[in-house]
mmCIF file of C-alpha atoms in Angstrom:
data_model
loop_
_atom_site.group_PDB
_atom_site.id
_atom_site.type_symbol
_atom_site.label_atom_id
_atom_site.label_comp_id
_atom_site.label_asym_id
_atom_site.label_seq_id
_atom_site.Cartn_x
_atom_site.Cartn_y
_atom_site.Cartn_z
ATOM 1 C CA MET A 1 106.607 82.297 102.445
ATOM 2 C CA GLY A 2 107.637 84.011 105.451
ATOM 3 C CA LEU A 3 108.625 87.722 104.034
ATOM 4 C CA LYS A 4 107.534 87.147 101.201
ATOM 5 C CA ARG A 5 103.944 87.365 102.065
ATOM 6 C CA ALA A 6 104.804 91.081 103.209
ATOM 7 C CA MET A 7 102.465 93.546 101.283
ATOM 8 C CA ASP A 8 103.008 97.089 100.840
ATOM 9 C CA VAL A 9 99.895 99.420 101.769
ATOM 10 C CA ILE A 10 98.166 100.752 98.808
ATOM 11 C CA PRO A 11 95.461 103.808 99.046
ATOM 12 C CA LEU A 12 92.254 103.498 97.968
ATOM 13 C CA SER A 13 92.663 106.110 95.166
ATOM 14 C CA GLU A 14 95.139 103.863 93.773
ATOM 15 C CA LEU A 15 93.365 100.565 94.177
ATOM 16 C CA GLN A 16 90.552 102.172 92.152
ATOM 17 C CA ASP A 17 92.985 102.474 88.807
ATOM 18 C CA LEU A 18 93.837 99.230 88.887
ATOM 19 C CA PRO A 19 92.587 96.175 86.427
ATOM 20 C CA THR A 20 89.865 93.452 87.946
ATOM 21 C CA GLY A 21 92.728 91.097 87.848
ATOM 22 C CA ALA A 22 95.170 92.981 89.448
ATOM 23 C CA LEU A 23 92.709 93.315 92.439
ATOM 24 C CA LEU A 24 92.229 89.929 92.485
ATOM 25 C CA ALA A 25 95.535 88.961 93.077
ATOM 26 C CA ARG A 26 95.960 91.087 95.594
ATOM 27 C CA LEU A 27 92.970 90.122 97.444
ATOM 28 C CA LYS A 28 94.267 86.250 97.212
ATOM 29 C CA ARG A 29 97.892 87.439 98.722
ATOM 30 C CA LEU A 30 95.666 89.252 101.124
ATOM 31 C CA ARG A 31 94.114 85.969 101.946
ATOM 32 C CA TRP A 32 97.597 84.411 102.328
ATOM 33 C CA CYS A 33 98.665 86.232 104.988
ATOM 34 C CA GLU A 34 99.215 84.612 108.190
ATOM 35 C CA ASP A 35 96.387 85.016 110.642
ATOM 36 C CA ALA A 36 98.744 87.010 113.699
ATOM 37 C CA SER A 37 102.552 87.593 114.730
ATOM 38 C CA ASP A 38 101.714 84.711 117.973
ATOM 39 C CA TRP A 39 101.272 81.834 115.541
ATOM 40 C CA SER A 40 104.244 83.224 113.378
ATOM 41 C CA ASP A 41 107.683 80.843 112.958
ATOM 42 C CA LEU A 42 109.262 84.260 112.119
ATOM 43 C CA SER A 43 111.693 86.241 114.231
ATOM 44 C CA LYS A 44 110.700 89.520 115.997
ATOM 45 C CA GLU A 45 113.500 90.690 113.798
ATOM 46 C CA GLU A 46 111.856 89.403 110.462
ATOM 47 C CA ILE A 47 108.570 91.021 111.521
ATOM 48 C CA ALA A 48 110.020 94.191 112.021
ATOM 49 C CA SER A 49 112.243 94.337 109.188
ATOM 50 C CA VAL A 50 108.582 94.280 106.982
ATOM 51 C CA ASP A 51 107.311 97.529 109.741
ATOM 52 C CA GLY A 52 105.177 99.647 107.772
ATOM 53 C CA GLN A 53 104.076 96.912 105.376
ATOM 54 C CA ILE A 54 101.317 93.892 106.363
ATOM 55 C CA LEU A 55 101.856 90.755 106.848
ATOM 56 C CA PHE A 56 99.028 89.157 109.464
ATOM 57 C CA LYS A 57 95.248 89.263 109.045
ATOM 58 C CA SER A 58 95.475 91.015 112.542
ATOM 59 C CA ASP A 59 96.737 94.008 111.634
ATOM 60 C CA PRO A 60 94.165 96.543 111.583
ATOM 61 C CA ARG A 61 95.709 97.684 107.953
ATOM 62 C CA TRP A 62 95.213 93.687 106.763
ATOM 63 C CA HIS A 63 91.055 94.722 107.624
ATOM 64 C CA GLN A 64 91.283 98.045 106.066
ATOM 65 C CA ALA A 65 93.122 96.394 102.872
ATOM 66 C CA TYR A 66 90.678 93.362 102.435
ATOM 67 C CA ALA A 67 87.528 95.832 103.099
ATOM 68 C CA ASP A 68 88.341 98.766 100.344
ATOM 69 C CA LEU A 69 89.244 95.828 97.898
ATOM 70 C CA LYS A 70 85.952 94.321 98.482
ATOM 71 C CA ALA A 71 84.336 97.093 98.096
ATOM 72 C CA ILE A 72 85.838 98.091 94.978
ATOM 73 C CA LEU A 73 85.385 94.396 93.464
ATOM 74 C CA GLN A 74 81.730 95.141 94.422
ATOM 75 C CA SER A 75 81.067 97.845 92.463
ATOM 76 C CA ARG A 76 83.157 96.383 89.064
ATOM 77 C CA GLU A 77 81.081 94.932 86.360
ATOM 78 C CA HIS A 78 81.407 90.910 86.574
ATOM 79 C CA LEU A 79 80.413 87.656 84.125
ATOM 80 C CA SER A 80 77.355 85.747 85.812
ATOM 81 C CA ASN A 81 77.373 81.723 84.948
ATOM 82 C CA LYS A 82 74.184 81.752 84.479
ATOM 83 C CA PRO A 83 72.525 81.170 80.843
#
């Protein structure tokens, strides 16, 4: 997986225009990010090659992206499993 986990930073205004399915897919990919570079098997050069993208959960951009997604998804309609 490694570098394939790297994700682009998407501004909140663009996220709001995405369909719910795309937001859920992005949320899933954010959850797949590695915890921190300290525990990664990636080299420093590999990590540097995706500079500007989100790769680790320890990155403040990861926390912002996750919070933005959760806020948007909370405002969307959803189906309940209740009869």
